[in-house]
XYZ file of N, CA and C in Angstrom:
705
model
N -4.883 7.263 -9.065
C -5.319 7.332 -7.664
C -5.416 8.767 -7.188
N -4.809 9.755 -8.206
C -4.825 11.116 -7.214
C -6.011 11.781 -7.092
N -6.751 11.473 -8.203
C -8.270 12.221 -7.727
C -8.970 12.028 -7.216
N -8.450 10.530 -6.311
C -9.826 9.768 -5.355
C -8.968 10.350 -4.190
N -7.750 10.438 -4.279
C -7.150 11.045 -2.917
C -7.280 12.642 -3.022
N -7.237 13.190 -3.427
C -8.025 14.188 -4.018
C -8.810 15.076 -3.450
N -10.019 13.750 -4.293
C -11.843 13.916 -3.427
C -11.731 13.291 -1.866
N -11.035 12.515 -1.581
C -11.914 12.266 -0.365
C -10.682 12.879 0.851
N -9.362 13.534 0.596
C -8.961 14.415 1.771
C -9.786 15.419 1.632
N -10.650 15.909 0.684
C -11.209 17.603 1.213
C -12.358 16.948 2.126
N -11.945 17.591 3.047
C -12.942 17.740 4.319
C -14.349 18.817 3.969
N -13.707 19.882 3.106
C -14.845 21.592 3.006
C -13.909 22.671 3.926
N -13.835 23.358 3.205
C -13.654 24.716 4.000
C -14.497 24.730 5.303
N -13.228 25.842 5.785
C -14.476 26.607 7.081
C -15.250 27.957 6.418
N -15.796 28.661 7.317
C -16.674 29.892 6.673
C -15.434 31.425 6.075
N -15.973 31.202 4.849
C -15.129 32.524 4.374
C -15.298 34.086 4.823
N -14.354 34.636 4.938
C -14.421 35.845 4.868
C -15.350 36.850 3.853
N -15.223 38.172 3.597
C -15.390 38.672 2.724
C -14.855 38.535 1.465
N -12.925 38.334 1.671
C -12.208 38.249 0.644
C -12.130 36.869 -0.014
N -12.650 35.884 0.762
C -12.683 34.560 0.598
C -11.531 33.560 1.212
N -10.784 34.544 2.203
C -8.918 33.973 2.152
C -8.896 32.737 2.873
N -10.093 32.902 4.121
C -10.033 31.263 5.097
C -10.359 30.495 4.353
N -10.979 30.285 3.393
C -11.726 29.430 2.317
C -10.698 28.826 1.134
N -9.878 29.928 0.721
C -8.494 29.561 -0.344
C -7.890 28.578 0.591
N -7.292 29.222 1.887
C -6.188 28.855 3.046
C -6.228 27.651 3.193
N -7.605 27.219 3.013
C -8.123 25.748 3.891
C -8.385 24.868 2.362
N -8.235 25.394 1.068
C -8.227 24.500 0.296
C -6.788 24.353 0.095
N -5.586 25.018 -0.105
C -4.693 24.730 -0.551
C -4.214 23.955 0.760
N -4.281 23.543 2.078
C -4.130 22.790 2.950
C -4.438 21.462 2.331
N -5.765 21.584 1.728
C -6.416 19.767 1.175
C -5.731 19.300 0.175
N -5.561 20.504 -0.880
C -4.535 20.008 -1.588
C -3.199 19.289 -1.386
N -2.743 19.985 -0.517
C -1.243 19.585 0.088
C -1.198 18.584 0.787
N -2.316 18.115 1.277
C -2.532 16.908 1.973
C -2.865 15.445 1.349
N -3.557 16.085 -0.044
C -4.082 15.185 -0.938
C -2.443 14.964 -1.689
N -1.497 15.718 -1.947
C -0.301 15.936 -2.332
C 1.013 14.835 -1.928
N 0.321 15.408 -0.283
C 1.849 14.484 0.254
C 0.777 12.493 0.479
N -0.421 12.822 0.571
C -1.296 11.294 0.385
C -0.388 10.434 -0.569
N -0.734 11.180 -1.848
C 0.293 10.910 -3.277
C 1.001 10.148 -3.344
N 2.437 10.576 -3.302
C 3.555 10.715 -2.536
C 3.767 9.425 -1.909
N 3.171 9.257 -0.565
C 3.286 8.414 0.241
C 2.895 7.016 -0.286
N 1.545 6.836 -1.137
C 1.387 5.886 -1.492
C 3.035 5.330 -2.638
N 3.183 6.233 -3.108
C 4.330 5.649 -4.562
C 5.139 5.434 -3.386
N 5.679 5.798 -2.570
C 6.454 6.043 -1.901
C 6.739 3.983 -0.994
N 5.267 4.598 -0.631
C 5.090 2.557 -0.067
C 5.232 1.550 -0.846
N 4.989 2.021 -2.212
C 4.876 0.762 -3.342
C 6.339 0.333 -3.217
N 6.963 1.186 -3.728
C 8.783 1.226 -4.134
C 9.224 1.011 -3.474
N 9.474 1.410 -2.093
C 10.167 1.280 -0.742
C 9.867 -0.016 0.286
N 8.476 -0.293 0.113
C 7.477 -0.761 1.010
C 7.419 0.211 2.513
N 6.413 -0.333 3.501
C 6.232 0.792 4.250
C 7.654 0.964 5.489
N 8.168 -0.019 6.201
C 8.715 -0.137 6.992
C 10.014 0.699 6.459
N 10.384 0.332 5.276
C 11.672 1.338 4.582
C 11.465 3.074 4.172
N 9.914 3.070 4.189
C 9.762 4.729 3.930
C 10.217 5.377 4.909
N 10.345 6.793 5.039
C 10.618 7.513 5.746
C 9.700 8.992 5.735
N 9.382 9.926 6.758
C 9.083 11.532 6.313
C 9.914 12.057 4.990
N 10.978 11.999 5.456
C 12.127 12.576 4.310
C 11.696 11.708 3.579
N 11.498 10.777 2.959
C 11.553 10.062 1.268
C 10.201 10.913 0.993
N 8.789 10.954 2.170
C 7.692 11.249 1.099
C 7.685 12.568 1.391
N 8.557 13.412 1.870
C 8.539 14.366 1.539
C 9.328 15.504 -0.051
N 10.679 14.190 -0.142
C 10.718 14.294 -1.699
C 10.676 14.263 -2.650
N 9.519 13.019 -2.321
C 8.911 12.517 -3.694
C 7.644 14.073 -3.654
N 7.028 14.346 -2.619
C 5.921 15.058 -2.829
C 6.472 16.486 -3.363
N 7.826 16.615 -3.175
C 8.663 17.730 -3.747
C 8.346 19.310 -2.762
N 8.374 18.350 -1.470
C 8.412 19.185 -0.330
C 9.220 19.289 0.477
N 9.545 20.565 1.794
C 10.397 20.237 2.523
C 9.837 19.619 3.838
N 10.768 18.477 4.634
C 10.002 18.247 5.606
C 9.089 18.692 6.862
N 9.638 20.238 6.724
C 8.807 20.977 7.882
C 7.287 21.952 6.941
N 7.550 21.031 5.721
C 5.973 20.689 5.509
C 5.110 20.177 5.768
N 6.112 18.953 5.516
C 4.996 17.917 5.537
C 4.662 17.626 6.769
N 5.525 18.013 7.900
C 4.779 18.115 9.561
C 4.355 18.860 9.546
N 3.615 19.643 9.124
C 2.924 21.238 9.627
C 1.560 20.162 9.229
N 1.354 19.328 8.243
C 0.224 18.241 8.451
C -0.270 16.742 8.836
N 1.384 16.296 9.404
C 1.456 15.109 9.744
C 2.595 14.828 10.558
N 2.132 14.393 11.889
C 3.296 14.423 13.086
C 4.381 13.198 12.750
N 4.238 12.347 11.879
C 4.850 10.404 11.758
C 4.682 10.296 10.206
N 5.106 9.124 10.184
C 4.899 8.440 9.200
C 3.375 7.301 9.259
N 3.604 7.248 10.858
C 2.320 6.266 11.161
C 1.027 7.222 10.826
N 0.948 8.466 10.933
C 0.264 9.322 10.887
C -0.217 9.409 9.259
N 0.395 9.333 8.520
C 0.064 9.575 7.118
C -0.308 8.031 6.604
N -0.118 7.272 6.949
C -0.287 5.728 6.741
C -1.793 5.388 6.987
N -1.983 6.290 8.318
C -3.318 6.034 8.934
C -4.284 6.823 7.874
N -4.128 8.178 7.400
C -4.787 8.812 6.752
C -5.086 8.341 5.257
N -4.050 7.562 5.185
C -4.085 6.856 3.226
C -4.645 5.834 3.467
N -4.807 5.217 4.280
C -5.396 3.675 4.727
C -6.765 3.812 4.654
N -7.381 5.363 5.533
C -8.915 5.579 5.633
C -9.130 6.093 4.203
N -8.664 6.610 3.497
C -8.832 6.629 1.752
C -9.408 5.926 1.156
N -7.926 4.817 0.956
C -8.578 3.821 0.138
C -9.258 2.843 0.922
N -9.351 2.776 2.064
C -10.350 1.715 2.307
C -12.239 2.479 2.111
N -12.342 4.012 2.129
C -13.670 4.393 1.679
C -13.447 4.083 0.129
N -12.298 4.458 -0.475
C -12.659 3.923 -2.161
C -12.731 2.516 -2.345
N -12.723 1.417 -1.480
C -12.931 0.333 -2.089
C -14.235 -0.161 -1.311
N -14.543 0.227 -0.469
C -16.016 0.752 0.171
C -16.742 0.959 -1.189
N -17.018 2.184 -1.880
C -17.677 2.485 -2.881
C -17.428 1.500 -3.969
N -16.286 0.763 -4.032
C -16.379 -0.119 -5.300
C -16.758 -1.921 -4.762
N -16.781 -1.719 -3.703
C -17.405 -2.784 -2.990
C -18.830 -2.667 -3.454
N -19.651 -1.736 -3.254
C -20.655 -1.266 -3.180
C -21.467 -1.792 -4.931
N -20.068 -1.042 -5.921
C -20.070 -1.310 -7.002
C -20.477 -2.401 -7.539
N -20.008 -3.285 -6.629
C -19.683 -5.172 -7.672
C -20.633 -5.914 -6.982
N -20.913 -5.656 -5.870
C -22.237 -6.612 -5.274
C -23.336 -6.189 -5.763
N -24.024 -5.802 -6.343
C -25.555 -5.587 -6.261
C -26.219 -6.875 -6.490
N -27.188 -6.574 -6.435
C -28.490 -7.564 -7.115
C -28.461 -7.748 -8.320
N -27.972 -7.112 -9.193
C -28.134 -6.859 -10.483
C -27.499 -8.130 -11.321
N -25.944 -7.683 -10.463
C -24.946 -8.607 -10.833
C -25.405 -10.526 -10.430
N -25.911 -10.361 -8.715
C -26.044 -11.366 -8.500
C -27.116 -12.320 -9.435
N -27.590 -11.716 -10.304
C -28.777 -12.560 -11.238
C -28.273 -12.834 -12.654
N -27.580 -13.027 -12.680
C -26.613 -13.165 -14.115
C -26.029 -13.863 -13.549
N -25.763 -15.359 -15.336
C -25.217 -16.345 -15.013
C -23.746 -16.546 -14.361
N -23.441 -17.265 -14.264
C -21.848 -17.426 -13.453
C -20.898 -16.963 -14.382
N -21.016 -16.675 -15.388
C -19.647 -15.974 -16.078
C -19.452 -14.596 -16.467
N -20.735 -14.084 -16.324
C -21.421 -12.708 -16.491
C -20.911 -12.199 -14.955
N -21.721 -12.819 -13.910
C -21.491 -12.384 -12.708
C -20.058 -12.214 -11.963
N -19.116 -13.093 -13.009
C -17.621 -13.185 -12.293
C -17.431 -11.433 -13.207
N -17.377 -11.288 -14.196
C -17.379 -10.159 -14.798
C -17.510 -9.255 -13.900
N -18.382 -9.076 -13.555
C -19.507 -8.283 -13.164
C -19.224 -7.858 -11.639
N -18.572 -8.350 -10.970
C -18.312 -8.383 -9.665
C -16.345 -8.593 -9.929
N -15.681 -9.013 -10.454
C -14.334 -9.285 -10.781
C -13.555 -7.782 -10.965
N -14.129 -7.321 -11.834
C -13.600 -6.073 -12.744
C -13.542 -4.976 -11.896
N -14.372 -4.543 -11.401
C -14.241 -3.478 -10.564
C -12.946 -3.504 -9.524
N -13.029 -4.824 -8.905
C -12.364 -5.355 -7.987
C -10.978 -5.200 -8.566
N -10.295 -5.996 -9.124
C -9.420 -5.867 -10.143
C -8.734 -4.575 -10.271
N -9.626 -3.488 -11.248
C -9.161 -1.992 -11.807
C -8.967 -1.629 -10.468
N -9.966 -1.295 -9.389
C -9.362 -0.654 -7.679
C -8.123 -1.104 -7.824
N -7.488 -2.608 -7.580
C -6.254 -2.739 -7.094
C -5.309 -2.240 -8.210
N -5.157 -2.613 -9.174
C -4.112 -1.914 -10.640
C -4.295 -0.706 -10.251
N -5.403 0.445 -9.720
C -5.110 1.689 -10.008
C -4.924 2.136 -8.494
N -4.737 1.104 -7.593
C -4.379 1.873 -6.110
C -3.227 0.893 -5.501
N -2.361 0.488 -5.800
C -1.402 -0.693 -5.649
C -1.206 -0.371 -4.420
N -1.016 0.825 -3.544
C -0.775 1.660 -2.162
C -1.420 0.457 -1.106
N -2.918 0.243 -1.831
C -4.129 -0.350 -0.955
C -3.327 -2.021 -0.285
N -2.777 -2.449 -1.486
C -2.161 -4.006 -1.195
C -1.143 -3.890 0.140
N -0.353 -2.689 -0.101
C 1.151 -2.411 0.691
C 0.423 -2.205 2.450
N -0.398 -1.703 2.387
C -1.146 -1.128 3.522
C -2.083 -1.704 4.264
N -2.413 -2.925 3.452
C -3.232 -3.382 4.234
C -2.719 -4.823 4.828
N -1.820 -5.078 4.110
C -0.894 -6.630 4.064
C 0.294 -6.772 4.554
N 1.115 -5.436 5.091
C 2.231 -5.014 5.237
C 2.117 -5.465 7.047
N 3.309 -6.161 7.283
C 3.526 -7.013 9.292
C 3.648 -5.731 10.030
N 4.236 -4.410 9.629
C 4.750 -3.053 9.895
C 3.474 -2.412 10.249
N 2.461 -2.175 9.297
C 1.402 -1.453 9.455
C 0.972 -0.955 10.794
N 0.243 0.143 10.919
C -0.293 0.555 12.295
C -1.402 0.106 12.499
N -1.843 -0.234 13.651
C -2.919 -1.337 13.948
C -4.262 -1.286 13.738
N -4.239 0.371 13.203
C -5.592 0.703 13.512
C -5.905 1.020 11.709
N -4.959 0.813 10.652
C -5.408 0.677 9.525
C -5.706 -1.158 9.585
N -4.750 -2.160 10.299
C -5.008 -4.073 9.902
C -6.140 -3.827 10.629
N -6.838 -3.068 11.526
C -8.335 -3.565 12.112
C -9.274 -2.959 11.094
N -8.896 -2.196 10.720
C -10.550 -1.830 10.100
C -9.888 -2.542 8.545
N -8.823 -2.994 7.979
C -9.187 -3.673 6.944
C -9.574 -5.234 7.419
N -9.017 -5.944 8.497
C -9.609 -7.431 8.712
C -11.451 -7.124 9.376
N -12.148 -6.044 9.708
C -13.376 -5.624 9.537
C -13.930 -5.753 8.262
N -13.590 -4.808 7.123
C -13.652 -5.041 6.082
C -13.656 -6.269 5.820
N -12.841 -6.937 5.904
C -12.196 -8.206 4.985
C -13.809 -9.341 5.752
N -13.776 -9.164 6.936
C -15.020 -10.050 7.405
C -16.289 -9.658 6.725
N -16.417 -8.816 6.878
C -17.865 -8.220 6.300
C -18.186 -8.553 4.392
N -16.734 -8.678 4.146
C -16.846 -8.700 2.954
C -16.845 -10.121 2.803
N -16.102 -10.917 3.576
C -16.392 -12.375 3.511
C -18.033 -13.077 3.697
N -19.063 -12.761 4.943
C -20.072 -12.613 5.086
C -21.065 -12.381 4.161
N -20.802 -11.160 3.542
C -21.465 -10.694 1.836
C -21.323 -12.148 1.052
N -20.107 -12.355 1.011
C -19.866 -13.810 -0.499
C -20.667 -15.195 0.322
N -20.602 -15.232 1.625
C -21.297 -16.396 2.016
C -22.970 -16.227 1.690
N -23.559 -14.587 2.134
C -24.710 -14.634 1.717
C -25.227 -15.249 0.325
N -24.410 -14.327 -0.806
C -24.500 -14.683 -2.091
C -24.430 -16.464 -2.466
N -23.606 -16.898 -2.267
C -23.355 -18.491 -2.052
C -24.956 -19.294 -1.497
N -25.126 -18.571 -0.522
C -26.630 -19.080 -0.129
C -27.866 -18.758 -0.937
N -27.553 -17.737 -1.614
C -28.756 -17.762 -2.879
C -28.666 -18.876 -3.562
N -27.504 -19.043 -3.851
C -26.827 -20.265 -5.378
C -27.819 -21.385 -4.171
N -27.027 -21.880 -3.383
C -26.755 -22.841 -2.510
C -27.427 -23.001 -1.359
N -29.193 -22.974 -1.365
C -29.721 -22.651 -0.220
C -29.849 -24.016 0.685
N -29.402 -25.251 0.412
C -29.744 -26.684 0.900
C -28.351 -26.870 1.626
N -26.960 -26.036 1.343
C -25.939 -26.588 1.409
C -25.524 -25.758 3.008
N -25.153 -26.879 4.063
C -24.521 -26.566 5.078
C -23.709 -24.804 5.151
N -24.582 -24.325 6.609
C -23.897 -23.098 6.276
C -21.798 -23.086 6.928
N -21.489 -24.201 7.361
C -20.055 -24.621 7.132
C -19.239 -25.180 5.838
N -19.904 -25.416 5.085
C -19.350 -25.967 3.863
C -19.952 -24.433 3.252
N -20.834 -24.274 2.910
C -20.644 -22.224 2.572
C -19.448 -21.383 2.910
N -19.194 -21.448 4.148
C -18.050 -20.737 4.540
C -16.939 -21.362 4.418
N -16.469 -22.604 4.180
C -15.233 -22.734 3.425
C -15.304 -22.803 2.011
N -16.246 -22.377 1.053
C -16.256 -21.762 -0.245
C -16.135 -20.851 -0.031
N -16.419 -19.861 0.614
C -16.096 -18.485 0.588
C -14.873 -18.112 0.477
N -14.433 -18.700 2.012
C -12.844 -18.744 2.141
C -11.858 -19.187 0.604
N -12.166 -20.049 0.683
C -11.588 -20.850 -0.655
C -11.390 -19.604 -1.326
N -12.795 -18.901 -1.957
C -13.362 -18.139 -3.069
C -11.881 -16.845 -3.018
N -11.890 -16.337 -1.660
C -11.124 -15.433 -1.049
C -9.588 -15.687 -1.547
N -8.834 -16.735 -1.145
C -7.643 -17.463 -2.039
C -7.597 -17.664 -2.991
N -8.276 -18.122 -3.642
C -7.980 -18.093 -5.418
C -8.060 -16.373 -5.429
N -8.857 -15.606 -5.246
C -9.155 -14.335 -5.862
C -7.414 -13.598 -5.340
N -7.211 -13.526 -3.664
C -5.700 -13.038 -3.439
C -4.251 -13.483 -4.262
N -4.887 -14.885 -4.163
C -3.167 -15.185 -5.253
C -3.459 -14.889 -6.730
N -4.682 -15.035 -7.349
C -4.883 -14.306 -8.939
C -4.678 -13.050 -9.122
N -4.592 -12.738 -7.888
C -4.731 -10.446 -7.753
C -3.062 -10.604 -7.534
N -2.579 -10.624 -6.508
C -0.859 -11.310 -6.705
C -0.269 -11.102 -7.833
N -0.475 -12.230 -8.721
C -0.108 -12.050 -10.104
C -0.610 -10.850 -11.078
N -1.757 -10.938 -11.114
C -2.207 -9.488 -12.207
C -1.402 -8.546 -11.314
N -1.260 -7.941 -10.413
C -0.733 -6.619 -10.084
C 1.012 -6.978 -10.332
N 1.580 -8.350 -10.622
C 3.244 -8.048 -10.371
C 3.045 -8.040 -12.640
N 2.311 -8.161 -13.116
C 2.270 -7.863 -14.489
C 1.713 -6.689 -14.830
N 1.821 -6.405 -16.343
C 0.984 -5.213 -17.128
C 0.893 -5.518 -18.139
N -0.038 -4.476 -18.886
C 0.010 -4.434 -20.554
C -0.828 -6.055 -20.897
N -0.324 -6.462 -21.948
C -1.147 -7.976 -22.389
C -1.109 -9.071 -21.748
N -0.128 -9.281 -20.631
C 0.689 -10.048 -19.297
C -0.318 -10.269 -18.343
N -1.018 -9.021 -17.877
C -1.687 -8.350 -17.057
C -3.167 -8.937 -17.397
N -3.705 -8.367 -18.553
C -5.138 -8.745 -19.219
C -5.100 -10.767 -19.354
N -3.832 -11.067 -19.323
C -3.895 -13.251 -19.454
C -4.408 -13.214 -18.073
N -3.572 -13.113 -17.021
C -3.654 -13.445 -16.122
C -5.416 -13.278 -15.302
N -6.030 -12.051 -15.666
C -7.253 -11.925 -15.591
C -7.617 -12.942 -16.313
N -7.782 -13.056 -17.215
C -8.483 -14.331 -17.590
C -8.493 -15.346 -16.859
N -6.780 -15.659 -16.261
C -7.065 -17.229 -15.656
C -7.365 -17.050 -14.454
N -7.354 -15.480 -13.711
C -8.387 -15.754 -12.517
C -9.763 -16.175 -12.548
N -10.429 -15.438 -13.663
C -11.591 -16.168 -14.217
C -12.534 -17.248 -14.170
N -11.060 -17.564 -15.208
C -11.125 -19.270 -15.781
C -11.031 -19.971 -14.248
N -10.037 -20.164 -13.511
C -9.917 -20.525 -12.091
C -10.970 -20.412 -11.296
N -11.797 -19.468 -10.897
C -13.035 -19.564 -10.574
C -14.171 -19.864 -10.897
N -14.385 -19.587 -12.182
C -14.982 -20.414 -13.075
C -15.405 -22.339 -12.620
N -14.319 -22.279 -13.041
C -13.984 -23.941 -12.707
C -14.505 -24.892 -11.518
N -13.737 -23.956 -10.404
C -14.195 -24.009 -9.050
C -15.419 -23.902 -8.366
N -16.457 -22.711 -9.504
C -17.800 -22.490 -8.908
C -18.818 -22.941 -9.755
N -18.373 -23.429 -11.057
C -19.425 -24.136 -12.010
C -20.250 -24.983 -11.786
N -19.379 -26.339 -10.921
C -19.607 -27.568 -10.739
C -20.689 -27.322 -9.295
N -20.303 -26.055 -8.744
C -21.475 -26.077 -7.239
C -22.981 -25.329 -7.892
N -22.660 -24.519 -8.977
C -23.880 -23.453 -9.713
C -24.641 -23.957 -10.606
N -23.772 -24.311 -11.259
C -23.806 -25.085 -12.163
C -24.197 -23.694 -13.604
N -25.475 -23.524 -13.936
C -25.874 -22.253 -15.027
C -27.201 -22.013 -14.169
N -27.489 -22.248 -13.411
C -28.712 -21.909 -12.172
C -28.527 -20.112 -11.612
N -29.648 -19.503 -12.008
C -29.750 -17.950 -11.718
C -29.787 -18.415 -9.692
N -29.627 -17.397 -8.854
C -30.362 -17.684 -7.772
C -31.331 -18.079 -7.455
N -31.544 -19.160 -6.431
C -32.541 -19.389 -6.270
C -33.858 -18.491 -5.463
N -33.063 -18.078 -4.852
C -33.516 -16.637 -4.151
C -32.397 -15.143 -3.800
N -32.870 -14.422 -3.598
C -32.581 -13.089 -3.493
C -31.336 -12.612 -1.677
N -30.349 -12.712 -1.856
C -30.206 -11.787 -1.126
C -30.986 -10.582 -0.230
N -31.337 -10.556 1.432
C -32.262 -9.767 1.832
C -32.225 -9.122 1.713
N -30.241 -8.524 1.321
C -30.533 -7.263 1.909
C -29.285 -6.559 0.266
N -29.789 -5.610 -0.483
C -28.580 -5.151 -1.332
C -27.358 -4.400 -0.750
N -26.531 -4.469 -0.506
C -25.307 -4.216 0.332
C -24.798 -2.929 -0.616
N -24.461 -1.640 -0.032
C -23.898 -0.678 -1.014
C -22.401 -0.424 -0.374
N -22.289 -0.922 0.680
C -20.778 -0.748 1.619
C -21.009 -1.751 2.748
N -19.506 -2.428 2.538
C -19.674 -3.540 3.773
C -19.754 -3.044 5.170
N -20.055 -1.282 5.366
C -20.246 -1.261 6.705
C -22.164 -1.210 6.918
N -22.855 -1.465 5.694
C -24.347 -1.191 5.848
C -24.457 -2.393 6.429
């Protein structure tokens, strides 16, 4: 996760000097920010959020605390900033797993195909689960992920209506929903495993959906196209 936190705290410098020093000044700031980001996420995994503290992510980040305020007034404050992170990195891998591409490939290709991405985000940002699911959270990371979470629900109903263009758009939306539960409690399990534990359990999310969406798809490509190719659930 550190190089997506990384890339997306640098904001850019301001305009350099001759010597270049506002330009160093203002990167080793991003760094340190991308640093104590870090930090905070391991910090939420282990602890969860309500038990973290400044002082814990300031020693995991192997700082002192009148560091880590010289860039963050709270804890709510750094929560808010890791929240807008990974919710742009799963933005881009949102972006990833929907296309058109995917949607035209048969139902076991397409679970692939749209699954995996989904999947690797959460194994390689576990922070994202704590933060967005957590009763503690600050309000203004649960709104823009239950935004997300709609928009992204909306997307799977569209798709469903390619498969399923005859079928009630209320019985669509409780497949979706449905679709949404199997996928949270299969993600559940793969993230509390690893190693060969980890790779079963993918399978039987799979297999589980599989099952569930065969009998409505049956081996039928779309019948039609999605209007619109979605690259982020805020397009």
């Amino acid at each position: 996760m550190e190089q997506g936190i990384q890339d997306s705290a640098t904001k850019g410098g301001g305009p350099a000097d001759d010597t270049g020093k506002p330009r160093r000044r203002q990167a080793r700031g991003e760094r340190r920010i991308a640093q104590l980001l870090e930090a905070a996420g391991r910090v939420f995994c282990t602890s969860g959020y309500t038990a973290a503290s400044t002082n814990s992510i300031a020693r995991e980040a192997g700082v002192s605390p009148g560091t880590l305020y010289q860039f963050f007034p709270n804890k709510e404050a750094i929560a808010v900033e890791l929240g807008d992170v990974l919710l742009n990195r799963w933005r881009t891998t949102y972006g990833k797993a929907f296309t058109l591409a995917h949607m035209n490939l048969p139902l076991p290709e397409t679970l692939d195909a749209v699954l995996d991405p989904l999947i690797t985000f959460n194994c390689e940002n576990p922070a994202f689960a704590v933060l967005m699911h957590g009763s503690e959270i600050p309000g203004q990371v649960t709104e823009k992920h239950d935004i997300l979470h709609s928009t992204l629900l909306t997307r799977v109903e569209e798709i469903l209506g390619s498969y399923l263009p005859d079928t009630p758009h209320a019985e669509r939306a409780r497949t979706a929903e449905f679709i949404f539960v199997l996928f949270k409690g299969g993600l559940d399990l793969i993230l509390s495993h690893e190693g060969e534990e980890r790779e079963a359990y993918i399978g039987e999310l799979k297999n589980a959906l599989f099952r569930y969406l065969n009998p409505l798809v049956g081996d039928a490509l779309p019948l039609c196209r999605p209007e619109r190719e979605t690259t982020t659930p805020d397009s």
